[in-house]
Coordinates of C-alpha atoms and ligand atoms in Angstrom, one line a residue:
Chain A
X1 CA 8.7 28.7 30.2
X2 CA 6.6 25.9 31.3
X3 CA 7.8 22.2 30.8
X4 CA 8.5 21.5 27.6
X5 CA 6.0 19.5 25.8
X6 CA 8.7 18.7 23.2
X7 CA 12.3 19.1 23.7
X8 CA 14.4 18.6 20.8
X9 CA 18.8 18.0 22.3
X10 CA 22.0 17.2 20.2
X11 CA 20.5 15.9 17.7
X12 CA 22.3 14.7 15.1
X13 CA 21.3 13.1 11.4
X14 CA 22.2 11.9 8.3
X15 CA 20.7 10.6 4.9
X16 CA 23.8 7.7 4.0
X17 CA 27.3 9.3 4.3
X18 CA 25.9 13.1 4.3
X19 CA 25.3 14.5 7.9
X20 CA 23.3 17.5 7.7
X21 CA 22.1 17.8 11.2
X22 CA 24.8 18.8 13.4
X23 CA 23.4 19.2 17.2
X24 CA 20.2 20.0 17.1
X25 CA 18.5 21.6 19.7
X26 CA 15.1 23.6 20.9
X27 CA 11.8 23.2 22.7
X28 CA 8.5 23.5 21.8
X29 CA 6.1 23.9 25.3
X30 CA 2.2 23.1 24.9
X31 CA -0.2 25.5 23.0
X32 CA 3.0 26.8 21.4
X33 CA 3.2 27.7 17.9
X34 CA 6.9 28.0 17.1
X35 CA 8.6 28.6 14.3
X36 CA 11.8 27.2 11.7
X37 CA 13.4 29.9 9.7
X38 CA 16.6 29.5 8.1
X39 CA 17.7 29.1 4.4
X40 CA 17.1 26.3 1.7
X41 CA 18.7 23.6 2.8
X42 CA 19.3 24.7 6.2
X43 CA 18.4 21.6 7.8
X44 CA 14.1 22.3 8.7
X45 CA 12.8 19.5 6.7
X46 CA 15.5 17.1 7.9
X47 CA 14.4 18.4 11.5
X48 CA 11.4 17.3 10.9
X49 CA 12.7 14.3 9.6
X50 CA 14.4 13.6 12.6
X51 CA 11.2 13.2 14.5
X52 CA 8.7 11.6 13.0
X53 CA 11.5 8.8 13.1
X54 CA 12.5 8.9 8.6
X55 CA 15.4 10.1 8.8
X56 CA 17.4 7.1 8.4
X57 CA 20.1 7.6 11.0
X58 CA 19.7 10.0 14.0
X59 CA 21.9 10.5 17.5
X60 CA 21.2 12.6 20.2
X61 CA 18.0 13.2 22.0
X62 CA 13.7 13.8 21.0
X63 CA 12.0 13.3 24.5
X64 CA 7.5 14.0 23.7
X65 CA 6.1 14.6 26.8
X66 CA 9.3 13.5 28.9
X67 CA 9.2 10.2 26.2
X68 CA 12.5 9.4 24.3
X69 CA 11.5 9.1 20.8
X70 CA 15.2 8.9 19.6
X71 CA 15.1 4.8 18.4
X72 CA 11.5 4.3 17.8
X73 CA 10.0 3.7 14.7
X74 CA 7.6 6.1 12.8
X75 CA 5.0 4.1 13.8
X76 CA 5.4 4.1 17.2
X77 CA 6.1 8.4 17.2
X78 CA 2.5 8.9 15.7
X79 CA 1.2 6.7 18.6
X80 CA 2.7 9.2 21.2
X81 CA 0.7 11.9 19.9
X82 CA 2.8 13.5 17.1
X83 CA 1.0 14.6 13.1
X84 CA 3.0 15.2 10.4
X85 CA 2.6 17.1 7.1
X86 CA 5.1 16.8 5.0
X87 CA 6.3 19.5 2.6
X88 CA 5.2 17.6 -0.6
X89 CA 2.2 17.7 0.9
X90 CA 2.0 13.5 0.7
X91 CA -1.5 13.5 -0.5
X92 CA -2.5 9.7 -1.8
X93 CA -3.1 9.9 -5.4
X94 CA -4.9 6.9 -6.2
X95 CA -6.8 7.8 -3.0
X96 CA -10.1 10.5 -2.7
X97 CA -10.3 13.0 -0.7
X98 CA -13.4 11.8 2.0
X99 CA -10.4 8.2 1.7
X100 CA -6.9 10.6 2.2
X101 CA -9.3 12.1 5.2
X102 CA -10.0 9.0 7.6
X103 CA -6.5 7.4 6.1
X104 CA -4.8 8.9 9.5
X105 CA -5.7 6.4 12.4
X106 CA -6.8 7.3 15.7
X107 CA -3.9 7.4 18.3
X108 CA -5.1 10.0 20.6
X109 CA -9.3 10.6 21.9
X110 CA -10.3 14.1 21.4
X111 CA -9.2 14.9 18.0
X112 CA -11.4 16.8 15.1
X113 CA -14.4 15.1 14.2
X114 CA -14.9 15.5 10.4
X115 CA -17.6 18.5 10.7
X116 CA -14.9 20.2 12.4
X117 CA -12.5 19.4 9.7
X118 CA -15.3 21.0 7.1
X119 CA -15.7 24.0 9.5
X120 CA -12.5 24.7 9.1
X121 CA -11.7 24.1 5.3
X122 CA -14.8 24.2 3.8
X123 CA -13.7 23.9 0.3
X124 CA -12.5 19.7 0.9
X125 CA -16.3 18.5 1.7
X126 CA -17.3 19.9 -1.7
X127 CA -14.6 17.9 -3.3
X128 CA -14.7 14.5 -0.9
X129 CA -15.1 12.4 -4.1
X130 CA -11.9 13.8 -6.2
X131 CA -9.6 11.4 -6.9
X132 CA -6.1 13.1 -4.4
X133 CA -4.8 14.0 -8.3
X134 CA -7.0 16.4 -8.9
X135 CA -6.8 18.8 -6.3
X136 CA -4.9 22.5 -6.7
X137 CA -2.4 22.5 -4.3
X138 CA -4.0 25.1 -1.7
X139 CA -6.9 22.4 -1.9
X140 CA -3.8 19.6 -2.0
X141 CA -2.4 22.0 1.2
X142 CA -5.8 22.5 2.9
X143 CA -6.3 18.2 2.8
X144 CA -2.3 17.7 4.1
X145 CA -3.4 19.4 6.9
X146 CA -6.6 18.2 7.5
X147 CA -6.3 14.7 7.8
X148 CA -3.7 15.0 10.6
X149 CA -6.8 16.8 13.0
X150 CA -8.8 13.7 13.1
X151 CA -6.0 11.6 14.7
X152 CA -6.4 13.4 18.4
X153 CA -2.2 14.4 17.9
X154 CA -1.6 17.0 19.8
X155 CA 2.0 18.4 18.5
X156 CA 1.6 18.8 14.6
X157 CA 4.8 19.7 13.5
X158 CA 3.7 21.3 9.0
X159 CA 6.8 22.0 7.0
X160 CA 6.1 25.1 4.8
X161 CA 2.2 24.9 4.3
X162 CA 2.0 28.3 2.2
X163 CA 4.7 27.0 -0.3
X164 CA 3.9 28.5 -3.5
X165 CA 0.6 29.5 -2.4
X166 CA -2.3 32.2 -3.8
X167 CA -2.4 35.4 -1.1
X168 CA -6.0 34.3 -0.4
X169 CA -4.8 30.7 0.3
X170 CA -1.7 31.5 2.3
X171 CA -4.8 33.8 4.8
X172 CA -7.2 30.6 5.4
X173 CA -4.1 28.9 6.7
X174 CA -3.4 31.3 8.4
X175 CA -6.5 31.2 9.8
X176 CA -7.4 28.0 10.1
X177 CA -3.5 28.0 12.2
X178 CA -4.7 30.5 14.6
X179 CA -8.0 28.9 15.4
X180 CA -5.9 25.1 15.9
X181 CA -3.4 27.3 18.2
X182 CA -6.3 28.0 20.5
X183 CA -8.4 25.2 20.3
X184 CA -5.3 23.8 22.2
X185 CA -2.6 22.4 19.6
X186 CA 0.6 22.7 19.8
X187 CA 2.6 23.5 16.3
X188 CA 5.8 23.5 15.0
X189 CA 6.0 25.2 11.5
X190 CA 8.7 25.4 9.1
X191 CA 8.6 29.0 6.7
X192 CA 10.4 30.4 4.8
X193 CA 7.9 33.5 4.9
X194 CA 9.1 35.3 7.9
X195 CA 6.3 37.7 7.5
X196 CA 3.7 35.4 7.5
X197 CA 5.3 33.2 10.2
X198 CA 4.9 36.5 12.1
X199 CA 1.4 36.7 12.1
X200 CA 1.0 33.2 13.9
X201 CA 3.3 32.0 15.5
X202 CA 4.9 32.7 19.6
X203 CA 8.4 32.1 18.9
X204 CA 10.7 31.9 16.0
X205 CA 14.0 29.7 15.7
X206 CA 16.6 30.3 13.5
X207 CA 18.1 27.1 11.3
X208 CA 21.3 27.7 9.9
X209 CA 23.7 23.8 9.6
X210 CA 22.0 21.8 10.5
X211 CA 21.2 23.4 14.6
X212 CA 19.7 26.6 15.7
X213 CA 21.9 29.5 16.5
X214 CA 19.0 31.7 17.9
X215 CA 15.7 31.9 19.1
X216 CA 13.6 35.3 18.7
X217 CA 9.8 35.9 20.4
X218 CA 7.0 37.5 18.3
X219 CA 7.0 39.9 20.2
X220 CA 10.9 41.0 19.3
X221 CA 10.9 40.4 16.0
X222 CA 10.6 43.9 14.7
X223 CA 13.3 44.9 17.0
X224 CA 15.9 41.3 15.1
X225 CA 14.3 42.4 12.1
X226 CA 17.5 43.5 10.2
X227 CA 19.3 40.6 11.5
X228 CA 17.1 38.3 10.8
X229 CA 17.7 39.0 7.2
X230 CA 21.0 38.7 7.4
X231 CA 20.2 35.0 8.7
X232 CA 17.9 34.1 5.6
X233 CA 19.7 36.2 3.3
X234 CA 16.5 38.0 1.8
Chain B
X1 CA -29.3 -21.3 -34.5
X2 CA -26.3 -23.9 -33.7
X3 CA -27.0 -26.1 -36.6
X4 CA -25.6 -22.7 -38.4
X5 CA -22.7 -22.3 -36.7
X6 CA -22.2 -26.3 -37.2
X7 CA -21.6 -27.0 -33.4
X8 CA -23.8 -28.8 -30.9
X9 CA -24.8 -26.9 -27.7
X10 CA -23.5 -29.4 -25.9
X11 CA -20.6 -28.7 -27.3
X12 CA -20.7 -25.4 -26.4
X13 CA -21.4 -25.2 -23.6
X14 CA -19.2 -28.0 -22.2
X15 CA -16.5 -25.8 -23.6
X16 CA -17.6 -22.9 -22.4
X17 CA -17.5 -24.2 -18.5
X18 CA -14.9 -26.1 -19.1
X19 CA -13.2 -22.2 -20.0
X20 CA -15.0 -20.8 -17.2
X21 CA -13.2 -23.3 -14.5
X22 CA -9.8 -21.9 -16.4
X23 CA -10.8 -18.6 -16.1
X24 CA -11.3 -19.3 -12.0
X25 CA -7.9 -20.3 -11.2
X26 CA -6.5 -18.1 -13.7
X27 CA -8.4 -15.3 -11.6
X28 CA -7.1 -16.3 -8.2
X29 CA -3.7 -16.6 -9.0
X30 CA -3.6 -13.7 -11.0
X31 CA -4.9 -11.8 -8.5
X32 CA -2.4 -13.3 -5.8
X33 CA 0.1 -11.9 -7.7
X34 CA -1.5 -8.5 -8.7
X35 CA -1.8 -8.1 -5.0
X36 CA 1.6 -8.6 -4.1
X37 CA 3.7 -6.9 -6.9
X38 CA 1.1 -4.3 -6.1
X39 CA 1.7 -3.7 -2.1
X40 CA 5.3 -5.1 -3.0
X41 CA 6.6 -4.7 -6.2
X42 CA 7.7 -8.5 -6.6
X43 CA 6.7 -10.4 -9.2
X44 CA 6.5 -13.9 -7.0
X45 CA 7.5 -16.3 -9.2
X46 CA 6.8 -18.6 -6.1
X47 CA 3.4 -18.8 -6.5
X48 CA 2.9 -21.6 -8.8
X49 CA 4.5 -24.4 -6.7
X50 CA 2.4 -22.1 -3.6
X51 CA -0.5 -23.5 -5.8
X52 CA 0.7 -26.7 -5.9
X53 CA 1.3 -26.4 -1.7
X54 CA -2.6 -26.0 -1.1
X55 CA -2.9 -29.2 -3.3
X56 CA -0.8 -31.0 -1.3
X57 CA -2.0 -29.9 2.0
X58 CA -5.4 -31.0 0.8
X59 CA -3.9 -34.1 0.5
X60 CA -2.0 -34.6 3.3
X61 CA -4.2 -33.0 5.5
X62 CA -7.2 -36.0 4.8
X63 CA -4.7 -38.9 4.3
X64 CA -2.4 -37.9 7.4
X65 CA -4.8 -35.8 9.7
X66 CA -8.0 -37.2 8.4
X67 CA -9.6 -33.4 7.1
X68 CA -12.3 -33.7 5.3
X69 CA -12.1 -31.4 1.6
X70 CA -14.4 -28.7 3.7
X71 CA -11.5 -28.8 6.1
X72 CA -8.8 -27.9 3.7
X73 CA -10.4 -25.3 2.3
X74 CA -10.2 -23.3 4.9
X75 CA -6.9 -24.7 6.6
X76 CA -4.3 -25.1 3.8
X77 CA -4.4 -21.4 2.3
X78 CA -4.1 -20.5 6.6
X79 CA -1.3 -22.7 6.3
X80 CA 0.4 -22.3 3.3
X81 CA -0.4 -18.3 3.9
X82 CA 1.8 -18.7 6.6
X83 CA 4.5 -20.1 5.4
X84 CA 4.7 -17.9 2.9
X85 CA 5.0 -14.9 6.1
X86 CA 8.0 -16.6 7.0
X87 CA 9.4 -16.7 3.4
X88 CA 8.7 -13.4 3.3
X89 CA 10.1 -12.3 7.2
X90 CA 13.4 -15.2 6.1
X91 CA 14.3 -13.9 2.4
X92 CA 12.2 -11.1 0.8
X93 CA 12.1 -8.3 3.1
X94 CA 16.2 -8.1 2.9
X95 CA 16.2 -7.8 -0.8
X96 CA 13.4 -4.4 -0.7
X97 CA 16.5 -1.9 -0.4
X98 CA 17.7 -4.0 -3.8
X99 CA 16.5 -4.5 -7.8
X100 CA 13.4 -6.2 -8.6
X101 CA 15.5 -8.6 -10.4
X102 CA 17.0 -10.1 -6.6
X103 CA 13.6 -11.3 -5.9
X104 CA 12.1 -12.4 -8.9
X105 CA 15.6 -14.6 -9.4
X106 CA 15.3 -15.1 -5.1
X107 CA 11.0 -16.6 -5.5
X108 CA 12.3 -17.9 -9.3
X109 CA 15.1 -20.6 -6.9
X110 CA 12.0 -20.9 -4.2
X111 CA 10.0 -22.4 -6.7
X112 CA 12.3 -24.8 -8.0
X113 CA 13.5 -26.2 -4.3
X114 CA 9.8 -26.8 -3.3
X115 CA 9.1 -28.5 -6.4
X116 CA 12.3 -30.6 -6.1
X117 CA 11.5 -31.6 -2.1
X118 CA 7.4 -32.3 -3.2
X119 CA 9.0 -34.7 -6.5
X120 CA 11.3 -36.2 -4.2
X121 CA 8.5 -37.0 -1.5
X122 CA 5.9 -38.0 -4.0
X123 CA 7.2 -38.4 -7.0
X124 CA 6.0 -37.5 -10.7
X125 CA 2.6 -39.9 -10.9
X126 CA 0.2 -37.8 -9.0
X127 CA -1.7 -38.2 -5.9
X128 CA -5.9 -39.2 -6.1
X129 CA -8.3 -36.9 -4.3
X130 CA -12.1 -37.4 -4.1
X131 CA -14.9 -35.5 -5.6
X132 CA -16.7 -34.0 -2.4
X133 CA -19.5 -33.3 -4.1
X134 CA -19.9 -35.4 -6.8
X135 CA -23.0 -35.5 -9.6
X136 CA -24.7 -33.0 -10.9
X137 CA -27.4 -31.4 -12.7
X138 CA -29.3 -30.9 -16.5
X139 CA -29.8 -27.5 -17.2
X140 CA -31.5 -28.4 -20.3
X141 CA -28.5 -27.1 -22.4
X142 CA -25.8 -28.9 -21.1
X143 CA -24.9 -31.4 -18.0
X144 CA -23.5 -29.3 -14.8
X145 CA -21.4 -31.2 -12.2
X146 CA -22.1 -29.3 -8.9
X147 CA -18.2 -29.5 -8.0
X148 CA -17.1 -26.7 -11.3
X149 CA -20.0 -24.9 -10.2
X150 CA -18.7 -25.1 -7.4
X151 CA -15.3 -24.2 -8.1
X152 CA -16.4 -21.4 -10.2
X153 CA -19.0 -19.4 -7.8
X154 CA -16.2 -19.6 -4.8
X155 CA -13.3 -18.3 -7.4
X156 CA -15.4 -15.7 -7.9
X157 CA -17.1 -14.7 -4.2
X158 CA -13.2 -14.9 -3.2
X159 CA -11.8 -12.8 -6.1
X160 CA -15.0 -9.8 -5.9
X161 CA -14.5 -10.4 -2.2
X162 CA -10.6 -9.6 -2.7
X163 CA -11.7 -6.6 -5.0
X164 CA -13.8 -5.1 -1.9
X165 CA -11.3 -5.6 0.4
X166 CA -8.6 -3.9 -1.8
X167 CA -11.2 -0.9 -3.7
X168 CA -13.2 -0.5 -0.7
X169 CA -13.0 -0.7 3.1
X170 CA -9.9 1.3 5.1
X171 CA -7.3 -1.6 4.9
X172 CA -7.9 -1.5 1.5
X173 CA -6.9 2.4 1.4
X174 CA -3.7 1.8 4.2
X175 CA -2.5 -0.8 1.0
X176 CA -2.7 1.1 -1.8
X177 CA -1.7 4.8 -0.1
X178 CA 1.5 2.3 1.2
X179 CA 2.2 1.8 -2.5
X180 CA 2.2 4.9 -3.0
X181 CA 4.1 6.7 0.1
X182 CA 5.4 3.8 2.9
X183 CA 7.5 6.0 4.4
X184 CA 4.3 8.3 5.2
X185 CA 1.7 5.9 5.5
X186 CA 4.3 4.0 8.1
X187 CA 4.6 7.9 10.5
X188 CA 0.9 8.2 10.4
X189 CA 0.9 4.5 13.0
X190 CA 0.3 2.2 11.2
X191 CA 3.4 -0.9 10.9
X192 CA 4.3 -0.9 6.9
X193 CA 6.6 -3.7 7.5
X194 CA 4.1 -6.1 9.0
X195 CA 1.6 -4.9 6.5
X196 CA 4.1 -5.7 4.0
X197 CA 4.3 -9.6 5.7
X198 CA 0.8 -10.4 5.3
X199 CA 0.0 -9.0 2.5
X200 CA 2.2 -11.5 1.3
X201 CA 0.9 -14.1 3.2
X202 CA -2.5 -13.1 1.7
X203 CA -1.2 -13.4 -2.0
X204 CA 0.3 -16.9 -1.1
X205 CA -3.3 -18.0 0.7
X206 CA -5.0 -17.0 -2.7
X207 CA -2.6 -19.3 -4.8
X208 CA -3.0 -22.6 -2.0
X209 CA -6.9 -21.8 -2.3
X210 CA -7.0 -22.3 -6.0
X211 CA -5.0 -25.1 -5.5
X212 CA -7.1 -26.5 -3.4
X213 CA -10.2 -26.2 -5.8
X214 CA -8.1 -28.0 -7.9
X215 CA -7.3 -31.1 -6.0
X216 CA -10.2 -32.9 -6.8
X217 CA -10.1 -31.8 -10.6
X218 CA -6.7 -32.7 -11.4
X219 CA -4.6 -35.4 -10.4
X220 CA -2.3 -33.9 -7.5
X221 CA 1.5 -33.4 -9.2
X222 CA 4.7 -31.6 -8.0
X223 CA 4.6 -29.5 -11.5
X224 CA 1.3 -28.7 -11.7
X225 CA 2.1 -25.1 -10.5
X226 CA 5.0 -24.7 -12.8
X227 CA 2.5 -25.5 -16.1
X228 CA 0.3 -23.3 -14.7
X229 CA 2.0 -20.4 -13.9
X230 CA 2.7 -20.0 -17.2
X231 CA -0.2 -18.9 -19.0
X232 CA -1.1 -17.6 -15.3
X233 CA 1.8 -14.9 -16.3
X234 CA 0.6 -14.1 -20.0
X235 CA -3.0 -13.7 -18.3
X236 CA -1.0 -11.3 -15.6
X237 CA 0.8 -9.7 -18.9
X238 CA -2.3 -9.1 -21.0
X239 CA -4.4 -7.4 -17.8
X240 CA -1.6 -4.9 -16.5
X241 CA 0.5 -5.4 -13.2
X242 CA -1.0 -4.8 -10.5
X243 CA -4.8 -3.8 -11.1
X244 CA -6.7 -5.8 -8.9
X245 CA -10.5 -5.9 -11.4
X246 CA -8.0 -5.9 -14.1
X247 CA -6.8 -9.5 -13.3
X248 CA -10.0 -10.6 -12.0
X249 CA -12.0 -9.2 -15.6
X250 CA -8.9 -11.0 -17.4
X251 CA -8.8 -13.9 -16.0
X252 CA -11.8 -15.1 -16.4
X253 CA -12.5 -13.9 -19.6
X254 CA -9.3 -15.4 -21.0
X255 CA -10.7 -19.2 -19.8
X256 CA -13.6 -18.5 -21.8
X257 CA -11.8 -17.7 -24.8
X258 CA -10.0 -20.8 -24.5
X259 CA -13.0 -22.5 -24.0
X260 CA -15.0 -20.6 -27.2
X261 CA -11.5 -21.5 -29.5
X262 CA -11.3 -25.1 -28.2
X263 CA -15.1 -25.3 -29.7
X264 CA -14.3 -22.9 -33.2
X265 CA -10.9 -23.9 -34.0
X266 CA -9.1 -26.1 -31.6
X267 CA -5.9 -26.3 -33.0
X268 CA -5.1 -22.7 -31.4
X269 CA -6.8 -23.7 -27.8
X270 CA -3.4 -24.4 -26.8
X271 CA -2.0 -21.1 -28.1
X272 CA -5.2 -18.7 -27.9
X273 CA -3.6 -16.8 -24.6
X274 CA -0.4 -16.3 -26.0
X275 CA -1.3 -15.0 -29.3
X276 CA -3.2 -12.4 -27.2
X277 CA -0.6 -11.8 -25.3
X278 CA 2.0 -10.9 -28.2
X279 CA -1.6 -8.5 -29.5
X280 CA -2.2 -6.1 -26.6
X281 CA 2.1 -6.3 -26.1
X282 CA 1.8 -4.9 -29.2
X283 CA -0.9 -2.2 -29.0
X284 CA -1.2 -1.6 -25.2
X285 CA 2.4 -3.0 -24.2
X286 CA 1.0 -2.0 -20.1
X287 CA -2.0 -4.9 -20.4
X288 CA -5.3 -3.4 -21.2
X289 CA -6.1 -2.6 -17.4
X290 CA -2.6 -1.8 -16.4
X291 CA -1.4 2.4 -16.0
X292 CA 2.2 2.5 -17.9
X293 CA 4.6 3.7 -15.3
Ligands
ADP301 N1 16.6 12.1 0.5 C1 17.9 13.1 0.9 N2 19.1 12.5 0.4 C2 20.5 12.9 0.7 N3 20.0 14.8 1.4 C3 19.0 15.5 1.5 C4 17.9 14.3 1.3 N4 17.1 15.1 1.9 C5 17.6 16.3 2.4 N5 18.9 16.3 2.0 C6 20.2 17.3 2.0 O1 20.0 17.9 4.0 C7 20.0 18.9 3.5 C8 19.1 19.9 4.5 O2 17.8 19.2 3.9 P1 16.7 20.2 4.2 O3 15.9 19.3 5.7 O4 15.8 19.7 3.1 O5 16.4 21.5 4.2 P2 15.3 22.5 4.8 O6 14.1 22.0 4.5 O7 15.7 23.2 5.7 O8 15.3 23.2 3.3 C9 20.7 19.9 2.2 O9 21.6 20.1 2.5 C10 19.8 19.1 1.1 O10 21.1 19.2 0.5
MG302 MG1 12.7 21.5 4.0

């Protein structure tokens, strides 16, 4: 494996008294699409929040392009070139679509232009003057992904982008993720739906009780099917 | 027509102008409160004291440093706004994780301290400040003193510029977004704590600007803010907390309403705003422009 763009080592994380990450370790190479699979409450979202510096307390090491991020505030982590699309999507209800799209500041050169974004998600162009609160779930998800493409971040953290969406929209988002991969983005994806994950990812980490318990290359997924089903409890 | 309603045009327009001037102060002050509340969820009870500091700052700049009114108009908001930045960093920022009540108590206590300091230094008799724009013009139906016209124009311009900044610019979209999800805005790369500090400084600067505008009209006393701020809080309750355009419109509107009341029913002129407040609270508790929360 080439040198990791993102290296998470022995990360522990807490919400107040509650210890939720227990030695989380994994790596993502530049240009890879890697998923975190695992049951509800396994600590996938908390891992993303730990990477972004949004967890109240975290220890261990998170290195991005060789630079240590533990101890940096989340605005500095974003400026290092990581962008986050949260599970709850985080569309600002009082801002319109265009304002939401233009909100995240450009942190590195080479981000998508607005036309490239509209080419990927044509619906957003038509909805550009709607308020964030008026969007459907699918439109919100597209907007949440779209707005982090402008920033020039090389590593995208996407937390359950297909959750609760209709199959046709899930397909569209899968298409978008494959396009982003071809464009050279590195993507860390949280998924509960491993059938979807298998269509977009290179490798999968299985998360349980706040740590990684297994790693599965996408090509090996069929042989792991039963084991994975027992991991995910499906 | 004026004979019909039994008032002279001079009296009517004179009171309307006075109302407009009061409205200019209500608007500037309630706008500052709305900006601070919208961004920080803090009801800034120090606002009146900061308005008073603006007026005193103009007086000090003139008497200790020879800086004339026009310089003070720019400098005093910056100086007083900087004290606001200090107050936010030193005190208010430590209270965000606590109940609103703590912010309210802190800012209320600070107001008492600041007013006490000015009272012990400058007494309560009031300091004079010369009118930088003496004279006026006869509009035919009324006499317009230049300085009063200037106050209304500056207040309107600053209010509209603030509205534009917050509702129509990228910086404003950061502010509005940060009221919803400060953690996420920060995770996009924006230094939210610093933005909050500067927002408080800006709101305080607006209060100080109102103070400088008031200096040539009213005697400069330590309690001018405390008296005015009671009415301004009523204005804020009527307009609805946190709405930018709402606080501007309500400020000017209620000033004019007060002026009209002075013409038609002078006995009620001191209470009309509180009567309106009571009615609004009964019919629309979130305020005319507020959203229920
Ligand atoms: N804000 C929070 N405060 C306290 N505990 C939390 C919070 N968010 C998540 N948790 C707990 O942390 C654990 C991991 O949650 P999470 O990272 O959201 O899991 P996943 O994304 O894998 O479903 C769960 O036990 C959850 O209850
Ligand atoms: Mg989750």
